[in-house]
Amino acid sequence: MELTRRDAAAALAAIGATGGVALGVRRATDDRGRPGDGEADAAWDGEGAPDDEAVREAMTAAARVLYPEEVSGIDAFVDRFLDGRLDGSAHAEGVRAAVAEVESAARSWYDAPVAELSAAERDDLLRELGADTAEEDPGGTAAERVRFFVVNELLLALYSSPTGGELVGIENPQGYAGGAESYQEGPR
Amino acid sequence: MSGAESVGDGRSGAEGGAGEEVDRTPVPDADVCVVGAGPAGALVADRLAGDRDVVVLDAGPRFDPADRLARQERAIRPFYGRPDVWGVGGARDAHENAGDWFYPLNHARVKGVGGSTLHWQGMVMRLHEDDFNSGTERGVGPDWPIDYADLRPYYAEAEKELGVAGASDNPYAPPREEPHPMPAFEPSYSDSLFAEACEELGIDMHSVPNARNSEPYDDRSPCVGYGTCQPVCPSGAKYDATVHVERAEEKGATVVDRAPVERLEHDGDDRVTAAVYATPDGERHRQEADAFVVAAGGVETPRLLLLSASDRYPDGLANGSGHVGEFFMDHLFAGAGGTLDEETRQNHVGFYTSACDQFYDEADAEQAPFKLEFFNYAGPSPVEMALTGDDWGDPLLERLRDGYGNHIAMGGLVEQAPRADSRITLADDRTDDRGNPVPQMEWTVGDRALDTIERANEIQVEILEELGADVEWVAGPDATGPAYHHMGTTRMSDDPDSGVVDADCRTHDLDNCWIASSSVFPTSGAMNPTLTIAALALRVADDVDARLSEGT
């Protein structure tokens, strides 16, 4: 199943981000190579707070292991979702800080940015950070913050979208304003 | 909107700061002071505001409507508890539990403009005729000093004010003259599964009235299926009391937020003279008015009266009867659920569309009235489920597919009979952020309610088994909990020795003080209380208006 522009808009709507406006503006960076294609952002060297492009690349790389195999369109989906989420809010700063934690670990333990790791390495990295067993907490330990701002951020985006819901068998998942008709309909 | 209240990432207690420029000084020459901006206070204020100078004081903040989607995120994400969604908690909302049963008070209320309608589910039924005469008809509790007929026109008005989607297909409902303002929501797919089983068993299903727009109404959206009705509706399709707060303000009423009323003062003529309230800057003010309406819910209303003790009323204001705080009631939950070997289509919406009142009026001294609900939100929500666990990728998707799709469940509410030892008092040694004693909950439930839960469970399990369900859980007497309906703590009575307010909801002791709240319910019935709260509030407003006109 392919994640679409509508899915990104729905995911943003579920959390009240300002992506409805942002999605109307096509970013110049949309057309360039995406993480995983061997083109990590050269503008950020792993020190200090990552810029938006570094956040996008790391989050997209994470999404590729967090999302199931049968989902496509991940790059554009995450990119568009972050258009609305990286909005200068405290939450956006939390995402940046958590991505910095992930990048720092990647460079220390694997000598490479997250986007340049293999899928297995990215999976291992997130688990070695403790983000698999940690409970989300925006003010907690590094593992809990990565769980909140990276892992659950991306899982919330996917599974509150119509395509993410349909993967599970519910075309109107909680958080998606899918109307008041689907609950009346039988199995499809 | 003040805009000071924020929904940041951290857990919140009482939200908002003191720095914003908002005039919270008293309104001069006010006719009516309303304490509380929940549904009762909002309706009273709106009804009176056109002709009277009305001021409303609320302990909590105004919530920015633009934050509702962010609150929805809080409702979904596992880090946040229910009190975090609307900023309940912290020293402002501290409380004690001392009864046989624990009462999760801060899960059960929202403090702020709109009150608990911000997090309610929006089910709005009229009480049955016998609910007003429980002592005579069922041998339990006192009769109300009013009958269904007294409230019937106000019920119709309340349905229009709130915007109720319903149908006249319930043969057990009390009589009504006119249809609901909006058509009922269509039954759910799982309702159709239940219908087959209920037909086999001779059990009637019918629609259930929702304070939720099934079509555009009152300049608000129809339901768009966010599925998080309880605790937050981002679309505005579900009624909340900000509707009437804003309408009252448009008519000239003044609403002061973050202004907890700490005591009511009275004069030697048994008239309330002022509401003393605090503001975020640490100041205290006196709001004077000709009439006062206390609409602070079933817990804070008795607390305020008890905090207002004086030499003349040493046991608390309006407490000549000694009953302020007593007879605290809630509805008890009875439920059962399990799984089927087929899809049940749950969690598309957060409300239910069918109910059963068939057994309600079998009630007597041994069996309480109860109603049954056919859930549309049984089992886990996939999006919430995805945010917990130690898996992701394909294993997570497999877990979600295994966990979602075939759950089915029923709920029900059971009446709790009033008893004096179920009560709200003031804690001896714990105070809130203003130094005032916090409410102490002593919630005690009798055997009649517990036995009735078992009866409800029997029917629920019978229906589920007829469906072919594998029944996996039963919420019986040992696993029940409250429905977050606070009732009974300033009961209505004709006899000043037996209750706190008279049939007009005016306090027996103070001529210019009314109480608009489910706290005046002498008995609770088993129907969700808000429509009755609304009907009584409209009636209170008419009485206040009439007495102000008469100068009494």
XYZ file of C-alpha atoms in Angstrom:
740
model
C 0.000 0.000 0.000
C 1.274 3.410 -0.896
C 1.178 6.246 1.552
C -0.185 9.337 -0.132
C -0.331 13.060 0.317
C -3.779 12.530 1.865
C -2.251 10.204 4.465
C 0.291 12.814 5.500
C -2.425 15.443 5.778
C -4.558 13.066 7.847
C -1.674 12.228 10.151
C -1.030 15.901 10.748
C -4.702 16.570 11.348
C -4.780 13.871 14.009
C -2.291 15.794 16.103
C -3.223 19.364 15.349
C -0.063 20.298 13.527
C -0.063 23.068 10.967
C 0.665 20.842 8.034
C -2.516 21.709 6.212
C -0.912 24.958 5.180
C 2.590 23.636 4.871
C 1.509 20.816 2.600
C 0.324 23.350 0.089
C 3.862 24.521 -0.432
C 6.044 22.163 -2.367
C 9.503 22.202 -0.939
C 12.393 22.552 -3.329
C 14.062 19.632 -1.619
C 11.299 17.219 -2.597
C 12.985 16.363 -5.832
C 16.412 15.617 -4.592
C 17.781 12.273 -3.519
C 16.441 10.883 -0.306
C 18.179 9.156 2.573
C 18.987 5.566 1.911
C 20.170 6.570 -1.519
C 23.585 7.185 -0.040
C 23.139 10.945 0.149
C 23.226 11.929 3.787
C 22.972 15.642 4.424
C 26.426 17.129 4.278
C 25.317 20.323 6.001
C 25.173 18.817 9.475
C 28.249 17.143 10.937
C 26.634 15.529 13.929
C 27.523 18.282 16.358
C 24.942 20.504 18.019
C 21.269 20.549 17.008
C 20.467 18.976 13.637
C 18.896 21.199 11.034
C 15.597 20.325 9.431
C 17.144 18.406 6.578
C 19.148 16.259 8.950
C 16.010 15.595 10.978
C 14.111 14.619 7.857
C 16.798 12.221 6.734
C 17.123 10.552 10.108
C 13.374 10.269 10.601
C 12.877 8.838 7.135
C 15.617 6.310 7.772
C 13.954 5.349 11.055
C 10.558 5.050 9.400
C 11.934 2.523 6.967
C 12.499 0.078 9.793
C 9.497 1.113 11.868
C 7.004 0.733 9.032
C 6.000 -2.638 7.614
C 7.389 -3.959 4.350
C 4.172 -3.606 2.429
C 4.087 0.165 2.846
C 5.544 2.295 0.075
C 5.841 6.033 -0.360
C 7.552 6.366 3.014
C 9.991 9.111 2.019
C 7.389 11.524 0.765
C 5.002 10.663 3.594
C 7.532 11.361 6.337
C 8.773 14.434 4.552
C 5.304 15.893 4.265
C 4.417 14.923 7.792
C 7.476 16.732 9.059
C 6.557 19.779 6.994
C 3.773 20.260 9.489
C 5.483 18.892 12.558
C 8.749 20.856 12.462
C 6.927 24.047 13.200
C 9.082 25.795 15.786
C 7.076 24.383 18.668
C 8.473 22.777 21.805
C 7.489 19.464 20.274
C 9.598 20.165 17.190
C 12.549 20.931 19.435
C 11.947 17.617 21.154
C 12.061 15.837 17.812
C 15.344 17.578 16.945
C 16.889 16.692 20.287
C 15.822 13.066 20.018
C 17.180 12.830 16.482
C 20.458 14.249 17.769
C 20.547 11.413 20.318
C 19.992 8.838 17.611
C 22.585 10.389 15.299
C 25.114 10.641 18.071
C 24.710 6.964 18.854
C 24.889 6.022 15.171
C 28.123 7.894 14.660
C 29.641 6.592 17.896
C 28.639 2.973 17.528
C 28.499 2.537 13.759
C 30.768 5.355 12.519
C 28.108 6.606 10.150
C 24.983 8.748 10.077
C 21.694 6.933 10.544
C 20.767 7.379 6.911
C 23.867 5.511 5.799
C 23.240 2.475 7.996
C 21.699 -0.671 6.639
C 18.158 -1.487 7.666
C 19.435 -4.133 10.082
C 21.841 -1.661 11.608
C 19.121 0.970 12.020
C 16.916 -1.593 13.700
C 19.772 -2.609 15.989
C 20.584 1.015 16.743
C 17.063 1.826 17.913
C 16.985 -1.289 20.064
C 20.443 -0.621 21.505
C 19.174 2.830 22.441
C 16.421 1.088 24.365
C 13.623 2.628 22.305
C 11.927 -0.742 21.826
C 11.295 -1.474 25.491
C 11.085 2.092 26.801
C 7.744 3.713 27.470
C 7.365 7.054 25.749
C 8.135 10.090 27.857
C 9.014 13.489 26.368
C 10.923 14.445 29.516
C 12.359 11.066 30.394
C 15.558 9.196 29.682
C 17.173 9.210 26.261
C 15.437 5.925 25.445
C 12.083 7.293 26.548
C 12.559 10.488 24.563
C 13.573 8.599 21.430
C 10.534 6.396 21.905
C 8.316 9.486 22.189
C 9.766 11.774 19.528
C 11.042 9.277 16.962
C 9.480 5.825 17.263
C 5.991 6.687 18.455
C 5.967 9.911 16.480
C 6.323 7.919 13.290
C 4.035 5.085 14.350
C 1.339 7.584 15.320
C 1.661 9.241 11.929
C 1.300 5.953 10.080
C -1.462 4.264 12.019
C -3.667 7.361 12.378
C -3.663 7.766 8.601
C -6.263 6.070 6.389
C -3.714 3.883 4.637
C -2.142 2.899 7.952
C -5.584 2.070 9.284
C -6.444 0.000 6.248
C -3.306 -2.046 6.762
C -4.874 -3.184 10.024
C -8.437 -3.394 8.748
C -9.921 -0.100 9.894
C -10.256 2.587 7.251
C -11.278 5.181 9.830
C -8.735 4.826 12.636
C -8.887 6.874 15.813
C -7.568 10.362 15.102
C -8.610 10.360 11.454
C -11.731 12.279 10.559
C -12.988 9.601 8.213
C -16.664 10.439 8.557
C -19.640 8.861 10.281
C -20.457 6.272 7.664
C -17.734 3.638 7.870
C -18.914 2.446 11.297
C -22.211 1.451 9.678
C -20.587 -0.630 6.979
C -19.833 -4.314 7.159
C -16.549 -6.053 6.435
C -15.041 -5.249 3.070
C -9.872 33.606 24.603
C -6.987 34.351 26.882
C -4.705 31.967 25.070
C -2.592 31.484 28.163
C -3.495 27.861 28.593
C -1.092 25.642 26.754
C -0.808 22.023 25.719
C 2.903 21.444 25.851
C 4.630 18.132 26.052
C 4.888 17.856 29.791
C 2.290 16.505 32.127
C 0.141 19.370 33.213
C -1.441 20.221 36.447
C -3.537 23.313 36.774
C -2.524 25.049 33.580
C -1.929 28.598 32.671
C -0.048 31.415 34.200
C -0.767 34.706 35.795
C 0.908 37.009 33.351
C -1.754 37.675 30.770
C -3.762 40.858 30.687
C -7.262 39.794 31.639
C -9.622 41.841 33.755
C -10.756 39.599 36.579
C -12.116 42.307 38.820
C -15.738 42.092 39.955
C -18.572 43.308 37.766
C -20.392 46.220 39.399
C -24.147 46.024 39.891
C -24.449 42.410 38.745
C -27.900 40.897 38.921
C -26.774 37.278 38.912
C -23.506 35.592 39.827
C -23.105 32.061 38.516
C -20.403 29.872 40.028
C -19.175 27.396 37.433
C -19.083 27.488 33.626
C -20.042 23.885 32.967
C -23.321 22.968 31.271
C -25.587 24.069 34.120
C -23.869 27.394 34.692
C -23.573 28.085 30.992
C -27.265 27.431 30.340
C -28.346 29.567 33.292
C -26.074 32.372 32.146
C -27.264 32.204 28.557
C -30.916 32.130 29.529
C -30.611 35.158 31.799
C -27.991 37.198 29.991
C -30.307 38.994 27.603
C -32.230 40.717 30.363
C -29.904 40.562 33.341
C -26.354 41.540 34.141
C -24.732 38.156 34.593
C -21.226 37.264 35.712
C -19.856 33.715 35.638
C -16.871 32.692 37.745
C -14.992 29.504 36.925
C -12.095 27.962 38.802
C -10.326 26.744 35.690
C -9.057 28.274 32.475
C -10.551 28.971 29.118
C -9.286 26.351 26.724
C -8.203 27.532 23.306
C -10.337 25.748 20.681
C -7.279 25.660 18.438
C -5.671 23.206 20.873
C -8.299 20.495 20.520
C -6.353 18.412 18.045
C -3.286 18.611 20.254
C -5.491 17.411 23.107
C -6.592 14.573 20.855
C -2.936 13.591 20.498
C -2.743 13.496 24.282
C -5.826 11.298 24.336
C -4.156 8.814 21.990
C -0.559 8.760 23.220
C 0.162 6.425 26.122
C 2.294 8.919 28.047
C -0.693 11.056 28.920
C -3.331 10.058 31.392
C -6.888 11.214 31.082
C -6.457 14.144 33.509
C -3.631 15.461 31.309
C -5.935 15.957 28.345
C -7.704 18.903 29.964
C -5.092 19.923 32.484
C -6.670 18.469 35.590
C -4.447 17.687 38.532
C -1.860 19.272 40.734
C -2.435 21.169 43.948
C -5.500 22.951 42.592
C -7.364 19.677 42.199
C -6.047 17.720 45.155
C -8.543 15.530 46.989
C -8.734 12.725 49.506
C -10.397 9.321 49.450
C -11.723 7.870 52.691
C -14.632 5.641 51.719
C -15.021 1.942 51.085
C -14.576 2.537 47.378
C -11.802 4.496 45.691
C -13.067 7.345 43.573
C -10.774 8.615 40.771
C -12.012 12.181 40.993
C -9.524 13.795 38.642
C -10.375 11.296 35.929
C -14.007 12.219 36.386
C -14.011 15.974 35.833
C -12.700 18.860 33.792
C -12.165 22.155 35.543
C -12.514 25.122 33.230
C -14.902 26.911 30.902
C -17.086 24.175 29.437
C -16.633 21.924 32.443
C -16.956 18.203 32.148
C -18.935 18.410 28.909
C -15.511 18.864 27.340
C -14.663 15.227 28.080
C -18.102 13.614 28.328
C -19.383 11.065 25.892
C -22.529 13.011 25.091
C -25.320 10.545 25.859
C -28.529 12.380 26.735
C -31.590 10.515 27.937
C -34.543 11.726 29.930
C -35.062 10.110 33.294
C -38.026 7.758 33.397
C -41.223 8.788 35.141
C -40.642 6.379 38.025
C -37.193 7.850 38.624
C -38.935 10.900 40.062
C -40.968 8.719 42.439
C -38.490 6.071 43.462
C -39.640 5.950 47.068
C -43.271 5.370 46.144
C -42.771 3.197 43.080
C -39.676 1.218 44.067
C -39.440 1.568 47.830
C -35.950 3.054 47.673
C -34.883 6.605 48.453
C -37.058 9.689 48.560
C -39.431 10.839 45.864
C -38.358 13.976 44.063
C -40.514 16.994 44.915
C -41.145 17.365 41.188
C -42.527 14.919 38.653
C -41.540 14.076 35.123
C -44.399 16.303 33.959
C -42.803 19.302 35.689
C -39.584 18.773 33.799
C -41.022 17.556 30.511
C -41.128 20.937 28.701
C -37.659 21.746 29.967
C -36.374 18.429 28.647
C -37.627 19.421 25.199
C -35.917 22.797 25.481
C -32.724 21.203 26.714
C -32.696 18.859 23.726
C -32.905 21.856 21.425
C -30.224 23.773 23.297
C -27.724 20.931 23.347
C -28.668 19.605 19.941
C -29.772 16.009 20.338
C -29.814 13.402 17.600
C -32.444 10.823 18.434
C -35.482 8.856 17.322
C -38.802 7.949 18.879
C -38.233 4.211 18.576
C -37.714 3.462 22.269
C -40.924 1.960 23.659
C -39.603 2.227 27.204
C -38.748 5.942 27.109
C -40.996 8.436 28.857
C -43.563 10.243 26.706
C -42.543 13.126 24.500
C -44.511 15.434 22.218
C -42.059 16.195 19.469
C -39.187 14.545 17.678
C -35.597 15.190 18.579
C -33.939 18.165 16.913
C -31.844 15.905 14.671
C -32.301 12.395 13.294
C -30.627 9.622 15.252
C -27.301 8.233 14.129
C -27.779 5.136 12.046
C -27.095 1.837 13.827
C -23.583 0.472 13.585
C -22.587 -2.709 11.816
C -22.063 -4.428 15.150
C -25.545 -3.282 16.201
C -26.822 -5.481 13.389
C -24.954 -8.447 14.830
C -26.425 -7.777 18.258
C -29.884 -7.339 16.734
C -29.988 -10.928 15.522
C -29.063 -12.286 18.928
C -31.434 -9.970 20.761
C -34.291 -10.943 18.496
C -33.714 -14.596 19.324
C -33.787 -13.753 23.028
C -36.756 -11.384 22.886
C -34.658 -8.420 23.899
C -35.455 -5.044 22.363
C -32.854 -2.724 20.915
C -33.507 0.916 20.097
C -31.617 4.032 19.186
C -29.946 6.153 21.801
C -30.042 9.969 21.942
C -26.708 11.681 21.372
C -25.763 15.311 22.061
C -23.764 15.055 18.901
C -24.599 16.455 15.531
C -25.823 13.899 13.013
C -26.172 16.799 10.574
C -25.101 20.458 10.671
C -26.749 22.065 13.676
C -26.318 25.307 15.547
C -23.428 26.372 13.288
C -21.482 23.286 14.315
C -20.156 20.439 12.223
C -21.765 17.036 11.959
C -19.735 14.192 13.416
C -16.704 13.413 11.255
C -15.619 10.302 13.121
C -12.439 11.295 14.935
C -13.271 8.484 17.346
C -11.990 10.226 20.460
C -15.296 11.691 21.724
C -14.344 10.824 25.238
C -12.176 12.737 26.208
C -12.103 15.247 23.368
C -14.054 16.054 20.208
C -11.896 18.119 17.860
C -14.715 18.799 15.385
C -17.216 20.464 17.697
C -19.909 17.997 16.656
C -20.293 16.873 20.249
C -22.008 19.499 22.379
C -20.007 21.153 25.078
C -20.905 24.056 27.294
C -18.601 26.541 25.604
C -21.483 26.859 23.137
C -23.663 28.519 25.759
C -20.817 30.347 27.470
C -20.029 32.097 24.198
C -23.695 32.749 23.522
C -24.104 34.267 26.984
C -21.100 36.497 26.410
C -22.536 37.674 23.106
C -25.617 38.763 25.061
C -23.464 40.697 27.511
C -22.543 38.234 30.243
C -19.089 38.443 31.781
C -17.126 35.223 32.204
C -14.096 35.229 34.486
C -11.808 32.227 34.250
C -9.179 31.033 36.731
C -11.318 32.522 39.458
C -11.979 29.811 42.048
C -14.751 30.853 44.410
C -13.539 30.184 47.930
C -16.607 31.125 49.930
C -20.014 32.686 49.728
C -20.807 35.449 52.183
C -24.252 36.170 53.552
C -25.991 38.860 55.560
C -28.275 38.689 58.564
C -31.294 38.322 56.331
C -30.180 34.960 55.016
C -29.231 36.311 51.651
C -25.948 35.623 49.926
C -24.161 38.909 49.393
C -20.913 38.024 47.640
C -18.800 35.308 46.124
C -15.206 35.646 47.288
C -12.849 34.446 44.581
C -9.142 34.281 43.950
C -7.289 35.287 40.804
C -3.974 34.074 39.400
C -2.182 37.210 40.590
C -2.882 36.213 44.184
C -5.619 38.786 44.694
C -9.003 38.046 46.198
C -12.170 39.793 45.101
C -15.805 39.974 46.162
C -18.399 39.593 43.423
C -21.671 41.001 44.690
C -24.997 40.243 43.035
C -28.704 40.091 43.735
C -28.898 36.366 43.051
C -26.383 33.534 43.125
C -26.485 30.245 41.257
C -24.001 27.608 42.343
C -23.296 25.317 39.402
C -20.006 23.734 40.370
C -20.929 20.067 40.041
C -21.590 17.340 42.559
C -18.281 17.625 44.371
C -17.225 21.272 44.308
C -20.759 22.533 45.053
C -20.985 20.912 48.504
C -17.326 21.740 49.075
C -18.031 25.448 48.478
C -21.007 25.404 50.820
C -18.957 23.675 53.503
C -16.100 26.159 52.997
C -18.644 28.962 53.506
C -19.430 28.066 57.109
C -20.287 31.080 59.248
C -21.394 31.782 62.779
C -24.979 31.446 61.608
C -24.241 28.332 59.553
C -21.438 26.654 61.488
C -21.868 23.382 59.582
C -21.736 25.051 56.199
C -23.845 27.458 54.201
C -27.337 26.249 53.298
C -26.731 23.306 55.591
C -29.486 23.725 58.126
C -30.538 20.187 57.267
C -27.062 18.795 57.844
C -27.279 17.035 54.494
C -24.810 19.079 52.440
C -22.341 16.596 50.968
C -24.378 13.515 51.886
C -25.991 11.023 49.488
C -23.150 11.145 46.985
C -24.082 8.824 44.112
C -22.632 7.683 40.821
C -23.792 5.177 38.257
C -22.103 1.791 38.428
C -20.701 0.196 35.300
C -21.693 -3.341 34.332
C -20.139 -4.853 31.257
C -19.065 -7.932 29.388
C -17.152 -8.576 26.211
C -15.210 -11.000 24.128
C -14.470 -11.950 20.579
C -16.278 -13.411 17.589
C -15.020 -15.467 14.692
C -15.825 -12.599 12.351
C -15.114 -8.924 11.923
C -17.054 -6.577 14.177
C -15.921 -3.162 12.879
C -15.112 -1.449 16.163
C -13.484 1.890 17.004
C -14.562 3.788 13.907
C -16.462 6.189 16.181
C -16.288 6.794 19.910
C -19.960 6.656 20.783
C -22.678 4.042 20.748
C -25.805 3.994 18.655
C -28.083 1.377 20.238
C -29.246 0.660 23.755
C -31.797 -1.390 25.678
C -34.077 0.080 28.337
C -36.269 -3.023 28.462
C -35.319 -4.000 31.997
C -35.182 -0.470 33.409
C -38.641 -0.316 34.907
C -38.513 -3.761 36.508
C -36.793 -1.961 39.361
C -37.984 -2.407 42.921
C -36.491 -2.432 46.391
C -34.144 -5.293 45.505
C -33.290 -4.501 41.912
C -32.101 -1.110 40.799
C -32.998 0.374 37.421
C -30.366 -0.315 34.809
C -29.859 0.140 31.099
C -27.754 -1.713 28.569
C -25.453 -0.302 25.893
C -24.159 -1.949 22.712
C -20.612 -0.729 22.243
C -19.055 0.465 19.003
C -15.593 0.700 20.566
C -14.927 -2.754 21.961
C -11.368 -3.985 22.112
C -8.203 -2.098 21.323
C -7.787 0.908 19.100
C -5.061 -0.039 16.598
C -3.375 3.357 16.707
C -3.113 3.258 20.507
C -1.999 -0.343 20.384
C 0.767 0.566 17.918
C 2.320 2.965 20.433
C 2.938 0.283 23.040
C 4.923 -2.921 22.846
C 8.505 -3.662 21.893
C 7.940 -4.406 18.214
C 7.755 -2.433 14.989
C 7.821 -3.096 11.283
C 6.202 -6.332 10.142
C 5.940 -7.907 13.626
C 3.991 -4.868 14.866
C 1.616 -5.000 11.923
C 1.067 -8.695 12.552
C 0.299 -7.991 16.211
C -2.159 -5.256 15.259
C -3.918 -7.522 12.801
C -4.141 -10.257 15.412
C -5.382 -7.857 18.081
C -7.929 -5.830 16.154
C -11.052 -6.740 14.316
C -13.281 -9.193 16.139
C -13.968 -7.734 19.577
C -17.481 -7.134 20.779
C -18.774 -5.789 24.071
C -21.699 -4.449 26.006
C -21.873 -1.922 28.795
C -24.542 -0.766 31.144
C -25.273 1.666 33.946
C -26.860 0.776 37.259
C -28.482 3.109 39.765
C -26.837 3.592 43.136
C -29.311 4.222 45.938
C -28.645 7.304 48.084
C -27.102 6.746 51.500
C -25.852 9.286 53.997
C -22.503 7.599 54.501
C -21.623 8.077 50.841
C -20.592 11.693 50.998
C -18.318 14.649 50.298
C -16.702 16.354 53.275
C -13.711 18.606 53.765
C -10.353 16.947 54.374
C -8.957 17.589 57.816
C -5.335 18.143 56.957
C -4.929 18.693 53.248
C -5.376 21.968 51.407
C -5.331 23.095 47.788
C -3.104 25.675 46.122
C -5.115 28.453 47.802
C -4.935 26.957 51.263
C -8.514 25.700 51.298
C -9.390 22.209 52.557
C -9.746 19.795 49.640
C -12.798 17.590 49.109
C -12.761 14.213 50.767
C -14.599 11.471 48.919
C -16.375 8.779 50.912
C -18.002 6.676 48.219
C -20.000 3.752 49.513
C -22.169 1.487 47.378
C -24.921 -0.754 48.713
C -25.889 -4.344 47.927
C -28.878 -3.396 45.754
C -26.590 -1.880 43.148
C -24.104 -4.745 43.345
C -26.812 -7.356 42.964
C -28.205 -5.449 40.000
C -24.810 -5.416 38.324
C -24.921 -9.213 38.459
C -28.375 -9.181 36.871
C -27.131 -6.895 34.090
C -24.133 -9.177 33.586
C -26.397 -12.206 33.205
C -28.280 -10.543 30.361
C -25.122 -9.267 28.714
C -23.453 -12.680 28.787
C -26.630 -14.318 27.507
C -26.681 -11.950 24.526
C -22.987 -12.417 23.815
C -23.266 -16.188 24.003
C -26.278 -16.107 21.692
C -24.062 -14.190 19.285
C -21.526 -16.968 19.508
C -18.964 -14.825 21.242
C -16.127 -16.147 23.320
C -16.814 -14.134 26.478
C -13.437 -12.996 27.767
C -14.299 -10.494 30.448
C -17.145 -9.523 32.725
C -17.146 -6.309 34.753
C -19.207 -7.476 37.684
C -19.536 -6.216 41.261
C -15.866 -6.812 41.957
C -14.671 -5.018 38.838
C -17.210 -2.237 38.504
C -16.414 1.451 38.553
C -18.080 4.838 38.386
C -19.484 6.415 35.249
C -18.212 9.838 36.398
C -21.698 11.126 37.122
C -21.565 13.017 40.432
C -25.002 13.263 41.986
C -26.931 13.790 45.163
C -24.821 15.961 47.456
C -27.268 18.879 47.807
C -30.501 16.982 47.388
C -33.834 18.494 46.490
C -36.710 18.185 48.964
C -39.925 19.883 49.992
C -38.955 19.481 53.633
C -36.088 21.760 54.734
C -35.004 19.086 57.193
C -34.632 16.496 54.453
C -32.664 18.320 51.806
C -30.681 21.368 50.792
C -32.774 22.897 47.997
C -36.499 23.141 47.368
C -38.423 22.026 44.308
C -37.164 25.104 42.436
C -33.559 24.246 43.321
C -33.416 27.283 45.578
C -31.680 26.647 48.875
C -34.045 26.259 51.796
C -31.863 28.467 53.953
C -30.953 31.363 51.653
C -33.569 33.096 49.566
C -31.343 34.286 46.758
C -29.179 31.205 46.274
C -29.941 28.414 43.803
C -28.070 25.245 42.934
C -28.012 24.055 39.326
C -26.374 20.660 39.265
C -26.880 16.931 39.441
C -26.026 17.492 43.088
C -29.742 18.215 43.604
C -30.840 14.756 42.393
C -32.570 12.958 45.322
C -32.134 9.652 43.471
C -30.070 9.001 40.404
C -31.949 6.649 38.126
C -29.615 4.933 35.693
C -29.741 7.378 32.810
C -26.814 9.651 32.044
C -27.577 12.827 33.977
C -26.601 15.747 31.755
C -29.916 16.232 29.960
C -31.631 16.383 33.350
C -28.952 18.792 34.579
C -29.657 20.967 31.548
C -33.433 20.829 31.994
C -33.142 21.749 35.661
C -30.743 24.579 34.821
C -33.223 26.110 32.390
C -35.891 25.813 35.057
C -33.599 27.436 37.621
C -32.983 30.319 35.241
C -36.716 30.885 34.877
C -37.173 30.864 38.646
C -34.288 33.265 39.199
C -35.691 35.574 36.568
C -39.177 35.458 38.041
C -37.996 36.134 41.567
C -35.742 38.974 40.479
C -38.752 40.488 38.732
C -40.816 40.064 41.870
C -38.041 41.481 44.015
C -38.080 38.457 46.310
